[in-house]
C-alpha cells in the first residue's frame, strides 16, 4: 500500500477472480465461461464497429436496450446495460443501500457481494444457507434490508422458483430486492415478468455465460423505470461510456441469433445431467444444479486435493477456501469431450487413492 492510499480503503480485501492462466492450455472449468464461441454474426458486427472506434459509443446503448427490452417483454426505459453485470451490481449497491437500508445476502453466494458492500462502506448481514445449502424463503420475509440473491445461486447452483422470489419481493415493499440472474438461462425461472408488478425488484443479467461473451463485458439490469433512472444517475456520475461500441454491437448481434445460444444452453444442460450422474457414480455428492456448473465433494478427497490434482493433470476447476464449502469444488460444465476428460482424470485420481 502506498502512503497515498486513502484510509477509507485501507482494509479493503478485493475480490479474487478465478485463475486466467496464460502459460499453458488447460481444460478450463473454473470461471463458468461457455465452451462455445459467439454466434457467427458477432464477428462481423464487431468488425463494422472497429471502423468507427474514433467515435464515442452511444452512452444510452439505445439499440441494444431496445432489443433487450423486446426480448424480455419490458419497455426500453426499464433496461440499463453495463460493463458486465458486476458493473450493474455495483451501481445497485451504491444506489439502493445505505445505513438505513443495510444489505442482506446468503452467507454462501457470489463472492463479490461482500466486496461491493465493503467498497461502498455498506453494512451487510450474511444469512446462512440451510444445511442442505438451500436458500430458505422464510429467512427473507419482512427483513427491512436491501436483499441480494443470486438465482440460481453461486457456487451451489441451487435455484428458487419465480413464486418464491415473488414472496420475498412482496414481503419487502420498502426495500429493493436485487435478483442476480447470471445463470438463469441454464434451467432457472426468471423473475423478469415480475418487474411489471413490483417497483422494488431489480433483475440483473449477463452475456458472459449463456451468450459466450465473458470477454466482451456486457451485463444488464431490468426493473421499474424509477429504479433504472437511479442506476443511470450513478452510471452518469462514474462512467457514462461504460459499454464500448464493439461490445454493444456484439451483444445486439447475439440477440439476433438467439436460437444458437438456446441450443448451446440445451447442450450444456444435457452435459450437466450426464456429468452429475457420472460424478455420483464415482462417489461424489453433487448438488442439483440449475446453472452451468456443478458443486461437488468426495468423501475421501478434500476440495483442495481435487483442485490441485486436477490442475496437475491439466484440468482447472474452482476451489473456495471458506469454512462451509472447503470440501467442495465448483466445476464449470463444458463440452461432452471436456466432461469425459474431467471424469477420466477424476477416476485416475481416485484409483491412486486406493
Ligand atoms: N453474478 C454471479 C453470481 C456471477 O457468478 C458472476 C460471474 N463471476 C457475475 C454476477 C458477474 O459476471 P459478469 O460481470 O461477467 O457479468
Short mmCIF file of C-alpha atoms and ligand atoms in Angstrom, two decimals:
data_model
loop_
_atom_site.label_atom_id
_atom_site.label_comp_id
_atom_site.label_asym_id
_atom_site.label_seq_id
_atom_site.Cartn_x
_atom_site.Cartn_y
_atom_site.Cartn_z
CA UNK A 1 0.00 0.00 0.00
CA UNK A 2 1.41 3.41 -0.87
CA UNK A 3 1.42 6.16 1.71
CA UNK A 4 -1.08 7.91 -0.58
CA UNK A 5 -3.78 5.23 -0.45
CA UNK A 6 -6.94 6.52 1.17
CA UNK A 7 -7.52 5.25 4.70
CA UNK A 8 -11.09 4.68 3.55
CA UNK A 9 -9.93 1.67 1.56
CA UNK A 10 -7.00 0.51 3.67
CA UNK A 11 -8.85 -2.55 4.98
CA UNK A 12 -10.49 -3.45 1.66
CA UNK A 13 -9.97 -7.07 0.63
CA UNK A 14 -10.58 -7.15 -3.12
CA UNK A 15 -12.41 -9.90 -4.98
CA UNK A 16 -10.19 -12.72 -6.22
CA UNK A 17 -11.17 -13.63 -9.79
CA UNK A 18 -10.78 -17.23 -10.93
CA UNK A 19 -7.40 -18.05 -12.46
CA UNK A 20 -6.96 -16.98 -16.07
CA UNK A 21 -3.65 -18.77 -16.76
CA UNK A 22 -1.68 -17.51 -19.73
CA UNK A 23 1.11 -20.12 -19.53
CA UNK A 24 -0.42 -23.39 -20.69
CA UNK A 25 -3.59 -24.81 -22.20
CA UNK A 26 -5.89 -26.13 -19.51
CA UNK A 27 -9.30 -27.65 -19.83
CA UNK A 28 -10.74 -24.55 -18.28
CA UNK A 29 -13.66 -25.36 -16.00
CA UNK A 30 -13.05 -22.70 -13.36
CA UNK A 31 -14.87 -19.47 -14.28
CA UNK A 32 -18.19 -20.63 -15.73
CA UNK A 33 -17.47 -19.45 -19.24
CA UNK A 34 -19.20 -21.02 -22.22
CA UNK A 35 -17.16 -23.64 -24.07
CA UNK A 36 -18.72 -22.38 -27.32
CA UNK A 37 -17.64 -19.32 -29.32
CA UNK A 38 -20.08 -16.48 -30.04
CA UNK A 39 -22.55 -16.92 -32.93
CA UNK A 40 -21.38 -16.14 -36.48
CA UNK A 41 -22.98 -12.67 -36.74
CA UNK A 42 -20.98 -11.37 -33.78
CA UNK A 43 -17.61 -11.19 -35.54
CA UNK A 44 -18.91 -9.14 -38.47
CA UNK A 45 -20.86 -6.82 -36.15
CA UNK A 46 -17.70 -6.17 -34.16
CA UNK A 47 -15.63 -5.66 -37.32
CA UNK A 48 -18.07 -2.99 -38.53
CA UNK A 49 -17.72 -1.11 -35.24
CA UNK A 50 -13.93 -1.20 -35.37
CA UNK A 51 -14.14 1.19 -38.30
CA UNK A 52 -15.93 3.71 -36.05
CA UNK A 53 -13.75 3.49 -32.98
CA UNK A 54 -12.69 7.12 -33.25
CA UNK A 55 -16.21 7.98 -32.06
CA UNK A 56 -17.57 7.56 -28.54
CA UNK A 57 -20.29 4.93 -28.19
CA UNK A 58 -23.95 5.82 -27.64
CA UNK A 59 -23.96 6.28 -23.83
CA UNK A 60 -27.54 5.04 -23.74
CA UNK A 61 -26.85 1.94 -25.84
CA UNK A 62 -30.23 2.65 -27.38
CA UNK A 63 -30.39 -0.13 -29.96
CA UNK A 64 -29.18 -2.81 -27.59
CA UNK A 65 -31.59 -1.69 -24.88
CA UNK A 66 -34.46 -1.68 -27.35
CA UNK A 67 -33.68 -5.21 -28.44
CA UNK A 68 -33.20 -6.45 -24.89
CA UNK A 69 -36.47 -4.83 -23.87
CA UNK A 70 -38.22 -6.58 -26.74
CA UNK A 71 -36.71 -9.97 -25.82
CA UNK A 72 -37.59 -9.51 -22.14
CA UNK A 73 -41.08 -8.11 -22.72
CA UNK A 74 -40.45 -4.77 -20.99
CA UNK A 75 -40.05 -1.11 -22.05
CA UNK A 76 -36.70 0.30 -23.11
CA UNK A 77 -36.79 2.64 -20.10
CA UNK A 78 -36.79 -0.42 -17.85
CA UNK A 79 -33.37 -1.54 -19.11
CA UNK A 80 -29.81 -0.44 -18.36
CA UNK A 81 -26.76 -2.06 -19.96
CA UNK A 82 -23.41 -2.11 -18.21
CA UNK A 83 -19.82 -3.31 -18.34
CA UNK A 84 -20.56 -6.88 -17.28
CA UNK A 85 -23.17 -7.47 -14.60
CA UNK A 86 -20.55 -6.71 -11.93
CA UNK A 87 -20.98 -3.10 -13.04
CA UNK A 88 -24.77 -3.01 -12.58
CA UNK A 89 -24.46 -4.84 -9.25
CA UNK A 90 -22.01 -2.22 -8.01
CA UNK A 91 -24.35 0.57 -9.18
CA UNK A 92 -27.27 -1.12 -7.44
CA UNK A 93 -25.37 -1.48 -4.17
CA UNK A 94 -24.45 2.22 -4.37
CA UNK A 95 -27.97 3.29 -5.30
CA UNK A 96 -30.15 1.15 -3.06
CA UNK A 97 -28.23 0.50 0.16
CA UNK A 98 -27.05 2.75 2.97
CA UNK A 99 -27.04 2.84 6.79
CA UNK A 100 -30.85 2.92 6.81
CA UNK A 101 -31.11 0.23 4.16
CA UNK A 102 -28.39 -2.25 5.11
CA UNK A 103 -27.78 -5.24 2.87
CA UNK A 104 -28.62 -8.90 3.32
CA UNK A 105 -27.45 -11.84 1.22
CA UNK A 106 -26.75 -15.52 1.80
CA UNK A 107 -23.50 -16.49 3.54
CA UNK A 108 -22.54 -18.59 0.55
CA UNK A 109 -23.17 -16.70 -2.65
CA UNK A 110 -21.30 -14.64 -5.21
CA UNK A 111 -18.05 -13.56 -3.56
CA UNK A 112 -18.28 -10.06 -4.99
CA UNK A 113 -21.27 -9.05 -2.82
CA UNK A 114 -19.27 -8.52 0.39
CA UNK A 115 -16.58 -6.74 -1.65
CA UNK A 116 -19.03 -4.27 -3.22
CA UNK A 117 -20.52 -3.73 0.23
CA UNK A 118 -17.10 -3.04 1.75
CA UNK A 119 -16.04 -0.82 -1.17
CA UNK A 120 -19.12 1.32 -0.68
CA UNK A 121 -18.93 1.10 3.14
CA UNK A 122 -22.34 -0.51 3.40
CA UNK A 123 -23.35 -2.63 6.38
CA UNK A 124 -24.39 -6.17 5.47
CA UNK A 125 -25.82 -9.28 7.06
CA UNK A 126 -24.96 -12.73 5.73
CA UNK A 127 -27.89 -15.08 6.18
CA UNK A 128 -26.77 -18.71 6.45
CA UNK A 129 -27.96 -21.11 3.80
CA UNK A 130 -29.74 -24.10 5.31
CA UNK A 131 -27.75 -27.27 5.98
CA UNK A 132 -28.62 -28.59 2.54
CA UNK A 133 -27.33 -25.29 1.02
CA UNK A 134 -30.84 -24.11 0.16
CA UNK A 135 -31.99 -20.51 0.48
CA UNK A 136 -34.98 -20.58 2.86
CA UNK A 137 -37.59 -18.07 1.70
CA UNK A 138 -38.88 -17.53 5.26
CA UNK A 139 -35.47 -16.10 6.22
CA UNK A 140 -36.00 -13.19 3.82
CA UNK A 141 -39.57 -12.10 4.61
CA UNK A 142 -40.00 -8.61 6.09
CA UNK A 143 -36.27 -8.14 6.59
CA UNK A 144 -36.13 -4.36 6.29
CA UNK A 145 -32.92 -4.69 4.30
CA UNK A 146 -31.82 -4.42 0.70
CA UNK A 147 -31.71 -8.05 -0.37
CA UNK A 148 -29.35 -9.56 -2.93
CA UNK A 149 -29.96 -13.08 -4.20
CA UNK A 150 -28.15 -14.90 -6.97
CA UNK A 151 -30.74 -17.15 -8.59
CA UNK A 152 -29.55 -19.76 -9.40
CA UNK A 153 -27.17 -19.26 -6.52
CA UNK A 154 -23.42 -19.49 -6.91
CA UNK A 155 -21.49 -21.58 -6.14
CA UNK A 156 -24.24 -24.04 -5.21
CA UNK A 157 -26.26 -23.95 -8.45
CA UNK A 158 -29.50 -24.33 -6.48
CA UNK A 159 -32.43 -22.21 -7.65
CA UNK A 160 -35.61 -20.68 -6.27
CA UNK A 161 -38.78 -20.64 -8.37
CA UNK A 162 -40.41 -17.41 -9.54
CA UNK A 163 -43.16 -17.67 -6.96
CA UNK A 164 -40.60 -17.97 -4.18
CA UNK A 165 -38.89 -14.81 -5.45
CA UNK A 166 -42.31 -13.14 -5.59
CA UNK A 167 -42.90 -13.92 -1.92
CA UNK A 168 -39.62 -12.28 -0.95
CA UNK A 169 -40.21 -9.22 -3.14
CA UNK A 170 -43.79 -8.80 -1.93
CA UNK A 171 -42.76 -9.16 1.72
CA UNK A 172 -40.17 -6.35 1.49
CA UNK A 173 -42.06 -3.49 -0.18
CA UNK A 174 -39.86 -0.79 1.36
CA UNK A 175 -36.61 -2.29 0.16
CA UNK A 176 -35.13 -3.18 -3.18
CA UNK A 177 -34.64 -6.87 -3.89
CA UNK A 178 -31.83 -7.48 -6.37
CA UNK A 179 -32.06 -10.83 -8.15
CA UNK A 180 -28.81 -11.69 -9.92
CA UNK A 181 -29.72 -14.00 -12.81
CA UNK A 182 -26.24 -14.54 -14.24
CA UNK A 183 -27.04 -18.26 -14.64
CA UNK A 184 -30.78 -18.23 -15.30
CA UNK A 185 -30.58 -19.48 -18.91
CA UNK A 186 -29.48 -22.95 -17.82
CA UNK A 187 -32.85 -24.05 -16.47
CA UNK A 188 -33.75 -21.36 -13.95
CA UNK A 189 -37.00 -19.42 -13.84
CA UNK A 190 -36.53 -15.71 -14.49
CA UNK A 191 -38.13 -13.09 -12.25
CA UNK A 192 -38.23 -10.57 -15.12
CA UNK A 193 -42.01 -10.99 -15.62
CA UNK A 194 -42.44 -9.71 -12.04
CA UNK A 195 -40.84 -6.31 -12.65
CA UNK A 196 -44.16 -5.02 -14.05
CA UNK A 197 -45.86 -5.82 -10.74
CA UNK A 198 -43.23 -4.77 -8.21
CA UNK A 199 -41.46 -1.43 -8.11
CA UNK A 200 -38.83 -2.79 -5.71
CA UNK A 201 -37.47 -5.60 -7.91
CA UNK A 202 -34.26 -5.28 -9.89
CA UNK A 203 -33.18 -8.25 -12.00
CA UNK A 204 -29.62 -8.35 -13.33
CA UNK A 205 -28.28 -10.49 -16.14
CA UNK A 206 -25.19 -11.03 -18.24
CA UNK A 207 -23.97 -12.08 -21.67
CA UNK A 208 -20.93 -13.69 -20.03
CA UNK A 209 -22.29 -17.20 -19.54
CA UNK A 210 -25.13 -18.35 -21.80
CA UNK A 211 -24.17 -15.89 -24.55
CA UNK A 212 -20.48 -16.82 -24.82
CA UNK A 213 -19.27 -13.28 -24.24
CA UNK A 214 -17.40 -13.11 -20.96
CA UNK A 215 -14.64 -11.27 -22.80
CA UNK A 216 -16.97 -8.56 -24.12
CA UNK A 217 -18.19 -7.48 -20.67
CA UNK A 218 -21.92 -6.94 -21.20
CA UNK A 219 -24.38 -7.03 -18.35
CA UNK A 220 -27.80 -5.51 -17.80
CA UNK A 221 -30.42 -4.57 -15.24
CA UNK A 222 -34.20 -4.74 -15.63
CA UNK A 223 -36.62 -3.08 -13.26
CA UNK A 224 -39.13 -0.35 -12.70
CA UNK A 225 -38.42 2.84 -14.67
CA UNK A 226 -37.63 4.75 -11.46
CA UNK A 227 -35.05 2.16 -10.34
CA UNK A 228 -33.36 2.29 -13.74
CA UNK A 229 -33.29 6.08 -13.58
CA UNK A 230 -31.49 5.84 -10.21
CA UNK A 231 -28.95 3.44 -11.65
CA UNK A 232 -28.37 5.86 -14.52
CA UNK A 233 -27.69 8.64 -12.00
CA UNK A 234 -24.86 6.50 -10.64
CA UNK A 235 -23.66 5.46 -14.08
CA UNK A 236 -23.56 9.05 -15.39
CA UNK A 237 -21.66 10.04 -12.24
CA UNK A 238 -18.95 7.44 -12.78
CA UNK A 239 -18.53 6.40 -16.42
CA UNK A 240 -21.23 7.25 -18.99
CA UNK A 241 -19.37 5.28 -21.66
CA UNK A 242 -19.15 2.09 -19.64
CA UNK A 243 -20.19 -0.07 -22.61
CA UNK A 244 -17.89 0.15 -25.59
CA UNK A 245 -19.01 0.15 -29.22
CA UNK A 246 -17.70 -3.31 -30.07
CA UNK A 247 -19.32 -5.00 -27.12
CA UNK A 248 -22.68 -3.29 -27.62
CA UNK A 249 -22.65 -4.38 -31.28
CA UNK A 250 -21.62 -7.91 -30.31
CA UNK A 251 -24.48 -8.22 -27.81
CA UNK A 252 -27.01 -6.85 -30.29
CA UNK A 253 -25.87 -9.31 -32.95
CA UNK A 254 -26.10 -12.15 -30.43
CA UNK A 255 -29.72 -11.30 -29.68
CA UNK A 256 -30.49 -11.69 -33.39
CA UNK A 257 -29.19 -15.26 -33.19
CA UNK A 258 -30.96 -16.50 -30.09
CA UNK A 259 -31.56 -19.99 -31.49
CA UNK A 260 -27.81 -20.65 -31.47
CA UNK A 261 -27.49 -19.75 -27.78
CA UNK A 262 -30.61 -21.67 -26.80
CA UNK A 263 -29.15 -24.74 -28.44
CA UNK A 264 -25.84 -24.25 -26.61
CA UNK A 265 -27.68 -23.96 -23.29
CA UNK A 266 -29.55 -27.16 -24.07
CA UNK A 267 -26.27 -28.96 -24.77
CA UNK A 268 -24.73 -27.65 -21.56
CA UNK A 269 -27.75 -28.77 -19.56
CA UNK A 270 -27.53 -32.24 -21.13
CA UNK A 271 -23.83 -32.40 -20.29
CA UNK A 272 -24.61 -31.21 -16.77
CA UNK A 273 -27.05 -34.07 -16.20
CA UNK A 274 -24.63 -36.58 -17.70
CA UNK A 275 -21.74 -35.33 -15.56
CA UNK A 276 -23.86 -35.20 -12.40
CA UNK A 277 -24.75 -38.88 -12.78
CA UNK A 278 -21.20 -39.88 -13.59
CA UNK A 279 -19.77 -37.95 -10.63
CA UNK A 280 -22.31 -39.58 -8.32
CA UNK A 281 -21.22 -42.98 -9.59
CA UNK A 282 -17.67 -42.03 -8.62
CA UNK A 283 -18.90 -41.37 -5.08
CA UNK A 284 -19.25 -37.59 -5.27
CA UNK A 285 -22.08 -35.70 -3.63
CA UNK A 286 -23.36 -33.31 -6.29
CA UNK A 287 -25.94 -30.59 -5.64
CA UNK A 288 -28.85 -30.32 -8.10
CA UNK A 289 -27.57 -27.57 -10.33
CA UNK A 290 -29.68 -25.27 -12.48
CA UNK A 291 -26.56 -23.44 -13.64
CA UNK A 292 -23.65 -24.15 -15.98
CA UNK A 293 -21.55 -25.51 -13.13
CA UNK A 294 -21.62 -28.31 -10.59
CA UNK A 295 -20.80 -28.12 -6.91
CA UNK A 296 -19.41 -31.43 -5.75
CA UNK A 297 -17.49 -33.08 -2.94
CA UNK A 298 -16.00 -36.51 -2.40
CA UNK A 299 -15.80 -38.30 0.97
CA UNK A 300 -12.17 -39.35 0.53
CA UNK A 301 -10.68 -36.25 -1.10
CA UNK A 302 -10.56 -32.70 0.17
CA UNK A 303 -11.67 -29.93 -2.16
CA UNK A 304 -8.10 -28.67 -2.18
CA UNK A 305 -6.83 -32.09 -3.28
CA UNK A 306 -9.35 -32.39 -6.09
CA UNK A 307 -8.45 -28.92 -7.30
CA UNK A 308 -4.69 -29.49 -7.05
CA UNK A 309 -4.63 -32.99 -8.58
CA UNK A 310 -6.85 -31.92 -11.46
CA UNK A 311 -4.70 -28.86 -12.12
CA UNK A 312 -1.60 -31.02 -12.26
CA UNK A 313 -3.40 -33.06 -14.91
CA UNK A 314 -4.35 -30.01 -16.93
CA UNK A 315 -7.94 -29.52 -15.76
CA UNK A 316 -8.77 -26.32 -13.94
CA UNK A 317 -11.71 -26.16 -11.51
CA UNK A 318 -12.51 -23.68 -8.73
CA UNK A 319 -11.91 -24.24 -5.04
CA UNK A 320 -13.03 -21.81 -2.33
CA UNK A 321 -11.06 -21.90 0.89
CA UNK A 322 -14.04 -21.00 3.08
CA UNK A 323 -15.14 -22.98 6.12
CA UNK A 324 -18.52 -24.17 4.91
CA UNK A 325 -17.59 -25.05 1.37
CA UNK A 326 -13.95 -26.07 1.69
CA UNK A 327 -14.74 -29.71 0.87
CA UNK A 328 -16.28 -28.79 -2.48
CA UNK A 329 -15.05 -27.87 -5.90
CA UNK A 330 -17.07 -25.93 -8.45
CA UNK A 331 -16.82 -27.38 -11.92
CA UNK A 332 -17.97 -25.48 -15.00
CA UNK A 333 -19.94 -27.65 -17.40
CA UNK A 334 -18.25 -27.66 -20.78
CA UNK A 335 -18.46 -29.80 -23.91
CA UNK A 336 -19.04 -33.55 -23.70
CA UNK A 337 -15.36 -34.12 -24.58
CA UNK A 338 -14.24 -31.83 -21.75
CA UNK A 339 -16.53 -33.64 -19.33
CA UNK A 340 -15.21 -37.04 -20.45
CA UNK A 341 -11.67 -35.85 -19.81
CA UNK A 342 -12.62 -34.49 -16.37
CA UNK A 343 -14.24 -37.79 -15.43
CA UNK A 344 -11.27 -39.78 -16.72
CA UNK A 345 -8.83 -37.72 -14.65
CA UNK A 346 -11.03 -37.98 -11.55
CA UNK A 347 -11.29 -41.74 -11.98
CA UNK A 348 -7.50 -41.98 -12.08
CA UNK A 349 -7.08 -39.67 -9.09
CA UNK A 350 -9.50 -41.83 -7.10
CA UNK A 351 -7.74 -45.04 -8.19
CA UNK A 352 -4.50 -43.55 -6.91
CA UNK A 353 -6.11 -43.11 -3.51
CA UNK A 354 -6.98 -46.78 -3.02
N1 LIG B 1 -23.18 -12.81 -10.66
C1 LIG B 1 -22.73 -14.03 -10.43
C2 LIG B 1 -23.50 -14.91 -9.50
C3 LIG B 1 -21.54 -14.48 -11.03
O1 LIG B 1 -21.06 -15.70 -10.77
C4 LIG B 1 -20.85 -13.62 -11.91
C5 LIG B 1 -19.60 -14.11 -12.62
N2 LIG B 1 -18.44 -14.04 -11.91
C6 LIG B 1 -21.35 -12.33 -12.10
C7 LIG B 1 -22.54 -11.97 -11.49
C8 LIG B 1 -20.66 -11.30 -12.92
O2 LIG B 1 -20.45 -11.66 -14.22
P1 LIG B 1 -20.16 -10.60 -15.36
O3 LIG B 1 -19.60 -9.34 -14.71
O4 LIG B 1 -19.20 -11.27 -16.25
O5 LIG B 1 -21.49 -10.31 -15.98
#
